[in-house]
XYZ file of C-alpha atoms in Angstrom:
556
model
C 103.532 140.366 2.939
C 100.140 138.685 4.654
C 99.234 139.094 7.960
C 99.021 135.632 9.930
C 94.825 134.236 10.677
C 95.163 131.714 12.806
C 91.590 129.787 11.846
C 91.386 127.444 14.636
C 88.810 128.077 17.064
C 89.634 128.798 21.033
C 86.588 129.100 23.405
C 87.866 130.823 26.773
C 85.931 130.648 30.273
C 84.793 134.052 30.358
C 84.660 133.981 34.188
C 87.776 132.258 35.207
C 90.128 133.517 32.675
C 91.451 129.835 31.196
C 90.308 127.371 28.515
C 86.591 126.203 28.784
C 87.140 122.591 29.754
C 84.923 120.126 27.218
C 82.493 122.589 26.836
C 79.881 121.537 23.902
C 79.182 123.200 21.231
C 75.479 123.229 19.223
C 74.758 125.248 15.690
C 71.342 125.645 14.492
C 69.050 127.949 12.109
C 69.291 131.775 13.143
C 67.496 132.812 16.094
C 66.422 129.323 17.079
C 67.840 127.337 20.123
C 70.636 125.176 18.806
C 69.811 122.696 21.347
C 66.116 121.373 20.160
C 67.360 118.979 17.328
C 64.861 120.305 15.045
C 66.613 123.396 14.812
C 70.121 122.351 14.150
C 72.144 122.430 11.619
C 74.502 120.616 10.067
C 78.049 120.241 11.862
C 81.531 119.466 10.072
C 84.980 119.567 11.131
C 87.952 120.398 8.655
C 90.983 118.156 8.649
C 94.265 119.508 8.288
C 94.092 117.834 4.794
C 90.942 119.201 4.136
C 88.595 116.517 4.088
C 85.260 118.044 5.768
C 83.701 115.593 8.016
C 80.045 115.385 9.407
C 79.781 115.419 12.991
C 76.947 115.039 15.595
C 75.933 117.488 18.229
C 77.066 118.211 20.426
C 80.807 118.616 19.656
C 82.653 118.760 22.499
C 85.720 120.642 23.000
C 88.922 119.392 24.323
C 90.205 120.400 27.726
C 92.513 123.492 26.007
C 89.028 124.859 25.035
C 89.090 124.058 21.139
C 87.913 121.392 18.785
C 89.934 118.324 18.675
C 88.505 115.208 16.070
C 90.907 112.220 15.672
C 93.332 113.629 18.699
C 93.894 116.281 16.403
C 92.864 120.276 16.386
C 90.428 120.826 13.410
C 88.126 123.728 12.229
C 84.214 124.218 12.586
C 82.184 124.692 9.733
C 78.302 125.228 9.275
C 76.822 126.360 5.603
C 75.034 130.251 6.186
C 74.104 131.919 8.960
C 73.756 129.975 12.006
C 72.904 130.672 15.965
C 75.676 128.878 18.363
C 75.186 128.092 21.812
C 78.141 126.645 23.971
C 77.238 125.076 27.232
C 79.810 124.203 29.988
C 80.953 120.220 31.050
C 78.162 120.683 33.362
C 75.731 122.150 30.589
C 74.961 125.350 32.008
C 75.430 127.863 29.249
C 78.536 129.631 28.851
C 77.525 131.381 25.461
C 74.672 132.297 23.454
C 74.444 133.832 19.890
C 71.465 134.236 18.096
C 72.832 134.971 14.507
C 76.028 134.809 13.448
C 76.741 135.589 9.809
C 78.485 133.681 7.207
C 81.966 134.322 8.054
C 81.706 136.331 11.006
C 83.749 134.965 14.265
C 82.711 134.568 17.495
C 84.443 137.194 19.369
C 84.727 138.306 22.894
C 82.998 141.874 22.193
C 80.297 140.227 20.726
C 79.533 138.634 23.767
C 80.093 141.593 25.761
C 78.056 143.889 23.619
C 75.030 141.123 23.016
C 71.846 142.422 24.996
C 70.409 139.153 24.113
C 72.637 137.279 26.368
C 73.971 137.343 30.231
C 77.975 137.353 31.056
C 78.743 135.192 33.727
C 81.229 135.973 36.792
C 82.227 133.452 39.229
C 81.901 135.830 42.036
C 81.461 139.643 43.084
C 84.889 139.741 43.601
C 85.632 138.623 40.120
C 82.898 141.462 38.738
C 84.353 143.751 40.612
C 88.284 143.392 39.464
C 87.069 143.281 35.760
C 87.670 146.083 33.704
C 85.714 145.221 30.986
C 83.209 148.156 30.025
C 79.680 146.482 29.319
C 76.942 148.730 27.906
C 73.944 150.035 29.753
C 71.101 147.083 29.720
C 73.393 144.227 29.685
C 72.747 141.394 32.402
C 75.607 140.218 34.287
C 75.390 136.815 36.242
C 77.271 136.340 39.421
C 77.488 132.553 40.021
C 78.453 132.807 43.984
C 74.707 134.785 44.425
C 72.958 132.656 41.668
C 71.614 136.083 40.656
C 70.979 138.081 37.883
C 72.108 142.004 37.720
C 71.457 144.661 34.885
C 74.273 146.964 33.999
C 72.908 150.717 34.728
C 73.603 154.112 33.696
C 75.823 155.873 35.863
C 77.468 153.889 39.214
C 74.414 154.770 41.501
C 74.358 154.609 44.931
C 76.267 151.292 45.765
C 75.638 149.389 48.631
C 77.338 145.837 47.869
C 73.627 144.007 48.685
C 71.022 145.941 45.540
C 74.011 147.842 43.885
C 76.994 146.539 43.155
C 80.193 148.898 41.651
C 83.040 148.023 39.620
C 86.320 148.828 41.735
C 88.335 149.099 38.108
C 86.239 151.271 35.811
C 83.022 153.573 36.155
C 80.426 151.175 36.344
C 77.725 149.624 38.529
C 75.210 146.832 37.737
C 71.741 146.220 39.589
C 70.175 143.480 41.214
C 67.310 141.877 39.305
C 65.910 140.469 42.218
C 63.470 137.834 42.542
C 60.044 138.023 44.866
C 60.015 136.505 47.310
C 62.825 138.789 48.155
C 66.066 135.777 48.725
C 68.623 137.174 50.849
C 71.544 135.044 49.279
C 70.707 137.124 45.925
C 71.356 139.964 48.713
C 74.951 138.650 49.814
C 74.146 136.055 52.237
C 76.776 133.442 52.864
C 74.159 131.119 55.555
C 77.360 129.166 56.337
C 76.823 130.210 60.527
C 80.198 131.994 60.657
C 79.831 135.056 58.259
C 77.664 138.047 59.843
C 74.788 137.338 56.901
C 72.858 140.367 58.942
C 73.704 143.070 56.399
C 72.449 141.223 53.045
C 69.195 139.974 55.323
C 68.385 144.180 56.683
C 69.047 144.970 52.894
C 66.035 142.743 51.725
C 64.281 143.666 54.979
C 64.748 147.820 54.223
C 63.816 146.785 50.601
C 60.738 145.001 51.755
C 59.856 148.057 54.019
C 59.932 150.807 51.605
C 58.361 149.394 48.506
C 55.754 147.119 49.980
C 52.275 149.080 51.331
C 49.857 148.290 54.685
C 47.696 145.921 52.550
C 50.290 143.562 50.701
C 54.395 143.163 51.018
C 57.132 142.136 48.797
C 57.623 139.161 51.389
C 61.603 137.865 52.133
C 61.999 134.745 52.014
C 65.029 133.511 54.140
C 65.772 129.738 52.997
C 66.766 127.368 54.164
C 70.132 127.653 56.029
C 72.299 128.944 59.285
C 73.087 132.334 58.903
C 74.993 134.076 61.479
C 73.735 137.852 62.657
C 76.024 140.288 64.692
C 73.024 142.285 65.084
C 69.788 142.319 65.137
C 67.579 142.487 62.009
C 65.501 145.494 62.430
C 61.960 145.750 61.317
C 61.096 149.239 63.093
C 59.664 152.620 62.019
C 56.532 152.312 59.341
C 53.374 150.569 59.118
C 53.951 148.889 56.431
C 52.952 144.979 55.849
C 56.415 143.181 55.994
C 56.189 139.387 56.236
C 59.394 137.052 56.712
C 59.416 133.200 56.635
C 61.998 130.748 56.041
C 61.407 127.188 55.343
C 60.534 125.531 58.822
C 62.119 124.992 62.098
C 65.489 123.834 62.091
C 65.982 124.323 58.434
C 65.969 127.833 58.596
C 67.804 128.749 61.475
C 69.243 132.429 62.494
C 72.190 132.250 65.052
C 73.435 135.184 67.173
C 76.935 135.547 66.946
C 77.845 138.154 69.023
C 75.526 139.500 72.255
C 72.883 141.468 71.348
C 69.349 142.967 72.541
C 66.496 140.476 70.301
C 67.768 138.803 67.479
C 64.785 140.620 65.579
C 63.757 144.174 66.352
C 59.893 144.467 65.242
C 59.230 148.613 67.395
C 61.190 150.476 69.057
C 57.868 152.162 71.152
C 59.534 155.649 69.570
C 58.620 156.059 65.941
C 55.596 154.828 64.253
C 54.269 151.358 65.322
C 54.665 149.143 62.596
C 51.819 146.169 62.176
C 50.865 143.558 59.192
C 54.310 141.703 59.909
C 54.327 138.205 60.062
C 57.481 135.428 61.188
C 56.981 132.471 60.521
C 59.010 128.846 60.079
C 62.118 129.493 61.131
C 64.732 128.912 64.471
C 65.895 131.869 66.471
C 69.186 130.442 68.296
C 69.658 133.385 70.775
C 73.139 131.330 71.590
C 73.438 132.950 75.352
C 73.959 135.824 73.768
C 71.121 137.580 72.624
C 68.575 138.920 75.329
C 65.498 137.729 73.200
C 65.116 136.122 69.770
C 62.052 138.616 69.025
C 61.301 142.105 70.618
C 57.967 143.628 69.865
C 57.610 145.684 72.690
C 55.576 148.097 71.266
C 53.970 146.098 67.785
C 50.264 145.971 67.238
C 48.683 143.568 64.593
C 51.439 141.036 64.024
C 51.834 137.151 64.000
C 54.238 134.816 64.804
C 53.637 130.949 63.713
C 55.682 128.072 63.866
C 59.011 129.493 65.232
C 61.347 128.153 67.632
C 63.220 130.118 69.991
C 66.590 128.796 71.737
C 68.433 129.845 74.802
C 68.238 133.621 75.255
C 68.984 135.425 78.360
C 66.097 136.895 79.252
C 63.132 135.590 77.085
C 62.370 134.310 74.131
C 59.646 136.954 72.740
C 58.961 140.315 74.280
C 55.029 141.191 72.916
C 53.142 144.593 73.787
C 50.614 146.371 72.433
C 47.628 145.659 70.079
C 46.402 142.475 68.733
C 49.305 139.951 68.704
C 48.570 135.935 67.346
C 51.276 133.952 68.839
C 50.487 130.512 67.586
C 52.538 127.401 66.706
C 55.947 128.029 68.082
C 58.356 126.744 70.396
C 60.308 127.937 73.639
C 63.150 125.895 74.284
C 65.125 126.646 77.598
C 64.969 130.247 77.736
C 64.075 132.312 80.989
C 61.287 133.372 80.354
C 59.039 131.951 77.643
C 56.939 134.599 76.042
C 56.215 137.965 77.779
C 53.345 140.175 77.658
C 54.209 143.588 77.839
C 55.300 147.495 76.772
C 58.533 148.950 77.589
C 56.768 152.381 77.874
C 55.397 151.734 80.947
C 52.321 151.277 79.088
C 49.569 148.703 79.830
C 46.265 147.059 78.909
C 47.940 144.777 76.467
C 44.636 143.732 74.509
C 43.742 140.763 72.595
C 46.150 138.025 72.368
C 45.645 135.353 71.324
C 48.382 132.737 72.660
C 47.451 129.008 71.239
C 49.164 125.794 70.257
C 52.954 126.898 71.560
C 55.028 124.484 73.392
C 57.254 125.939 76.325
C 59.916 123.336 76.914
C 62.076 123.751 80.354
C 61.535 127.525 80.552
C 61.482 128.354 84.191
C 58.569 130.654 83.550
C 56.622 129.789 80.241
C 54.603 132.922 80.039
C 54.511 136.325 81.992
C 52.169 139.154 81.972
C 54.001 141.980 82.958
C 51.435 144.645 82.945
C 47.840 144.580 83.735
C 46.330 143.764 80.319
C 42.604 143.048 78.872
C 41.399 140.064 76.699
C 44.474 137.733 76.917
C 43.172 134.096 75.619
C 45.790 131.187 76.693
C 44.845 128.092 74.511
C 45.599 124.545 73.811
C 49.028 125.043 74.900
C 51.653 123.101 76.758
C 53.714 123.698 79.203
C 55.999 121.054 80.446
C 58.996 121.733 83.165
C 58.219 125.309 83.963
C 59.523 124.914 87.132
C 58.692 128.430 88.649
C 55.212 128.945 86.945
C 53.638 128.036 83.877
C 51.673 131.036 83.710
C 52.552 134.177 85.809
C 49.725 137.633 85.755
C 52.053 139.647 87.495
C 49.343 142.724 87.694
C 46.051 140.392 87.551
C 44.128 141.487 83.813
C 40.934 141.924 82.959
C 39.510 138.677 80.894
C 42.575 136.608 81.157
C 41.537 133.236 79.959
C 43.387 130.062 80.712
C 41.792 126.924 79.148
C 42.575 123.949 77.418
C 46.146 123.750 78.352
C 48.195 120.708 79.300
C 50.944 121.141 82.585
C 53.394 119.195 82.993
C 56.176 118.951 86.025
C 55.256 122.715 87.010
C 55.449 125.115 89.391
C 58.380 122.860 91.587
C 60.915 125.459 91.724
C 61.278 128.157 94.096
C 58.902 130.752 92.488
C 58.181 133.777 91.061
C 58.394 136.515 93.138
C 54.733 138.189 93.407
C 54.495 141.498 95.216
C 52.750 141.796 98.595
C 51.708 144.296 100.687
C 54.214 146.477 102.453
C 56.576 146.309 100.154
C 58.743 143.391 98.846
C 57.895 140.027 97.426
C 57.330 136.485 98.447
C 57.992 133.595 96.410
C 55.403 131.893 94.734
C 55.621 128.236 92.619
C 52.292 127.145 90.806
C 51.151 126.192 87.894
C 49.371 129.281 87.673
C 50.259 132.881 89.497
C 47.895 135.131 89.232
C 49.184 138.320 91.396
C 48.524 141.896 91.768
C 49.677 145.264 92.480
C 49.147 146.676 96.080
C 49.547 150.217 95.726
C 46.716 150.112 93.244
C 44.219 146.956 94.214
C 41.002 148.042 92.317
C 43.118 148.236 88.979
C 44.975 145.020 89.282
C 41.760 142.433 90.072
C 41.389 138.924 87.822
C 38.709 138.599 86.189
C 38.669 135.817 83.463
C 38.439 131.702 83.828
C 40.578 128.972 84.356
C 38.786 125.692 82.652
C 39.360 122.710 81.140
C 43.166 122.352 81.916
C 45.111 119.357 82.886
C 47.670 119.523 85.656
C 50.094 116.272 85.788
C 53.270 115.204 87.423
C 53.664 118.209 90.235
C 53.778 117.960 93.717
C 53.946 121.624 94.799
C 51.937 123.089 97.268
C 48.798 124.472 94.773
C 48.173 124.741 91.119
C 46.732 127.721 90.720
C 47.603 130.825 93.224
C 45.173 133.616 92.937
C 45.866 137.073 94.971
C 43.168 139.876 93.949
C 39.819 138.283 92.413
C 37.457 140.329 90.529
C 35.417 138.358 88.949
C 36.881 134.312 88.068
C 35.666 131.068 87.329
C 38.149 128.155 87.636
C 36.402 125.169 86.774
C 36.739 121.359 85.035
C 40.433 121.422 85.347
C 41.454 117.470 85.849
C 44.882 116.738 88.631
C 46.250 113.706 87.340
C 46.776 110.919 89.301
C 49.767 111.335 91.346
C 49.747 114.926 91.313
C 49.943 115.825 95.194
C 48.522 118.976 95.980
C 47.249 120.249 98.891
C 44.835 122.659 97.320
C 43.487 123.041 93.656
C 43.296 127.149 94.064
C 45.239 128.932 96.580
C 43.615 132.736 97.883
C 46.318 134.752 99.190
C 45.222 138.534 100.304
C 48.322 140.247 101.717
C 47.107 143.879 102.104
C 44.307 145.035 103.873
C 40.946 145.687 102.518
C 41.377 143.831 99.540
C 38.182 142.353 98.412
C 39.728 139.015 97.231
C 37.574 136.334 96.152
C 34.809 138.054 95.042
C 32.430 136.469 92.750
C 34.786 133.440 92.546
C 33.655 130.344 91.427
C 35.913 126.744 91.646
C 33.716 124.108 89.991
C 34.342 120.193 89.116
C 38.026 119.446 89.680
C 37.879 115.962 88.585
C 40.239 112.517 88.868
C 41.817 114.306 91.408
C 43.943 113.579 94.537
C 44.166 116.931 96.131
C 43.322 117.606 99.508
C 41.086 120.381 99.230
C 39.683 122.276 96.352
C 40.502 126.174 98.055
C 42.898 127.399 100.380
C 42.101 130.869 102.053
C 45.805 132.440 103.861
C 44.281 135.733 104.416
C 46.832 137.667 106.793
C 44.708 140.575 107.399
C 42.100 140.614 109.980
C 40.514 143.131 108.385
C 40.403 141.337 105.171
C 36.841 141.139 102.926
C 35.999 138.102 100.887
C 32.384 137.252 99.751
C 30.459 134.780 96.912
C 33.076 132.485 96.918
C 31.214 129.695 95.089
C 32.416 126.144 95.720
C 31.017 123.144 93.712
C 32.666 119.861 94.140
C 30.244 117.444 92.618
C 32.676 115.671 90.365
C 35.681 115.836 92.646
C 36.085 112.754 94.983
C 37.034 114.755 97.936
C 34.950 114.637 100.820
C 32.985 117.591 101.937
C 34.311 118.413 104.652
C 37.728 118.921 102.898
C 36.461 121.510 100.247
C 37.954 124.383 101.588
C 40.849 125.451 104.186
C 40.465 129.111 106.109
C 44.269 130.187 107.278
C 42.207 133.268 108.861
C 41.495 134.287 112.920
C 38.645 135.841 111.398
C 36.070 133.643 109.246
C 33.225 135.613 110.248
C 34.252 137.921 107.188
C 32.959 135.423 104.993
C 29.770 135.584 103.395
């Protein structure tokens, strides 16, 4: 009696369980790459009659998955040892041995067992019905991540993102991930339907605890739309974590569900975290999220080139310590960028604020707390219909220069607080306001320069209430701009020294009617070295300034 060897060779799709479709084969000299010619060897087929014919490489196998020469199933046949490789219709490779002996078959265990080589699974779902047992070392590929995992010892501590485990046997495998960190390696879909937050926080927590205050494992979110149910959370260490995708519009994260930010950078509770950068990406807030970014209590972070759509309240919350918010975009969104700290905190110091573009945002930026060395440059501000700019508490060296305005301050106002109690509506380009329960620790001091002002026709451009020490000079009204005054003084309360050591210079190619309005309400009121020079400015003398005060003798 003789057992039955079936000789003819069958080449399965080891990921989708069926016949590898005209897959090509290539034979070549032991532990060389059967694919360089120089290292092949040579290929014959035997005929059912067997005649042994020479064939070129590669050989490609029928659509059953085995080799077919004259419409007819033959066998393979290579003199010695020999390294095969066997590469899909597509030529991605399927298998890889680097020495086969004389005689020995290609067999499934060999592939599973093989170190040398990677098994391939369409998808994690795929991996994870398997019950093939592969040993600890070997890499498995899962096609749906395009990423590479290493089988470990033991199942570990699986989270579906880093760690994957086998639902049919004992087993986990590990992601060999690349750096940048990729969050579709992670389990990100970035089709703007599937919540892609978890695979994102997974590179993000990865990031975080393996990357130090000097230099980070940086995440790299590509270019796609990937829906988040929550936000992605960057709070709690101060660690250097720096995420960038690749550009506006290309990269584009899209609230699904309503949220607080769409990105999380402190929490003002546990450690401030700093070093983080954003960068080169859309934040579509959707109308559902309040903000696309909340760092309401961050010091030492940047965020360049990112666009931020339609969120309820505004598009970045900022506070604390050394923020650079350059490059980016506010598109329709309440309130631009704000300036402040949730803790009730204040003295937000050095901003810097500088090339942004706040697009129909009914305020563009707000100060919400009295803050110190806040620089506002080459920016532009175009349909901020309530203010461009609003100080809500004054600041100490709040510079404003080198902006452009366009079609601001025509709306009904922002509501700035006056003495007494309540507010009063004020549209501007500029509101600078102040707090009356504590007058010397809200003043202005800073400048207002080399700004140009087109297309409004509110009442002022630039509404000042509590003047420390200011210079508001060379700004330029574009023709057709109808203002009645350049810089408005308000002074609500009583006692307020307002306007002191104030100096409007140069307002140029302009068509206002007067460079400074006084509406002082209180006769008790104090202003003094209010400095006027109107060289440049074509409006008469007699027209420079405006006193909306019963008692002008308080002027100095």
């Amino acid at each position: 009696m003789s057992l039955i060897n079936f000789p003819i060779l069958y080449i399965p799709d080891p990921g989708k369980g069926r016949p590898l479709f005209n897959g090509q084969i290539y034979v070549g000299q032991p532990d060389l790459d059967p694919t360089v010619v120089i290292n092949q060897k040579q290929l014959n087929v035997i005929e059912e009659n067997g005649t042994v014919v020479p064939v070129a490489q590669p050989f490609v196998l029928s659509a059953g998955g085995v080799p077919v020469y004259n419409g007819k199933p033959v066998r393979l046949d290579v003199d010695g040892n020999y390294s095969i490789k066997i590469l899909s219709k597509l030529s991605a490779q399927v298998y890889y041995i680097e020495n086969v002996f004389e005689g020995e078959p290609v067999t499934e265990a060999l592939l599973i067992n093989d170190l040398s080589q990677a098994y391939e699974f369409p998808t994690v779902a795929a991996y994870k019905a398997s019950d093939i047992i592969f040993p600890d070392g070997k890499q498995i590929k899962l096609l749906d991540r395009g990423a590479t995992f290493t089988k470990i010892s033991g199942v570990g501590t699986a989270t579906g993102y880093k760690i994957i485990a086998s639902d049919q046997v004992a087993q986990s495998i590990d992601l060999v991930y690349s750096i940048p960190l990729n969050p579709y390696e992670w389990g990100a879909v970035a089709d703007g339907v599937t919540d892609d937050q978890p695979a994102i926080q997974a590179a993000i927590d990865f990031s975080k605890a393996n990357s130090t205050n000097i230099t980070s494992i940086p995440v790299h979110i590509r270019a796609g739309l990937y829906g988040i149910n929550l936000p992605l959370d960057r709070t709690g260490n101060n660690i250097y974590v720096d995420m960038f995708g690749d550009g506006v519009r290309n990269t584009s994260l899209k609230a699904l569900v309503a949220m607080p930010a769409m990105i999380e950078l402190a929490d003002g509770v546990s450690a401030n975290p700093g070093l983080t950068t954003i960068r080169d990406m859309t934040l579509f807030c959707n109308g559902l999220a309040d903000r696309g970014i909340d760092a309401k209590h961050m010091r030492y972070w940047t965020k360049t080139n990112v666009e931020i759509r339609e969120p309820l309240i505004s598009g970045c919350r900022a506070g604390n310590w050394v923020s650079r918010i350059l490059r980016n975009r506010y598109l329709n969104c309440p309130v631009g960028l704000e300036v402040e700290d949730e803790n009730g905190g204040s003295a937000q110091n050095n901003f810097i604020v500088q090339y942004n573009d706040f697009n129909t945002c009914p305020v563009g930026m707000q100060i919400n707390d009295f803050s110190n060395n806040v620089n506002v440059m080459f920016n532009s501000f175009d349909g901020c219909l309530d203010a461009a700019l609003w100080c809500k508490e004054g600041g100490r060296n709040i510079n404003i220069t080198y902006n452009y305005f366009e079609a601001c301050g025509l709306g009904v106002g922002v509501d700035a607080l006056i003495n007494g109690g309540g507010t009063e509506s004020m549209p501007a380009a500029i509101v600078i306001g102040y707090v009356p329960s504590s007058i010397t620790n809200s003043r202005w001091t800073g400048d207002i320069r080399d700004n140009l002002i087109a297309n409004c026709t509110t009442a002022r451009a630039i509404t000042l209430y509590n003047v420390l020490d200011g210079n508001v000079e060379e700004n330029r009204i574009e023709e057709g701009t109808n203002y009645s005054a350049l810089v408005e003084l308000r002074d609500e309360g009583v006692n307020i020294v307002n306007g002191k050591r104030l100096s409007v210079k140069g307002a140029y190619g302009t068509e206002v009617a007067k460079l400074v309005e006084l509406n002082t309400l209180a006769a008790s009121s104090n202003q003094s070295n209010l400095v006027i020079d109107n060289v440049q400015s074509p409006v008469s003398l007699n027209t420079k300034f405006n006193i909306n005060d019963p008692t002008t003798a308080a002027w100095t």
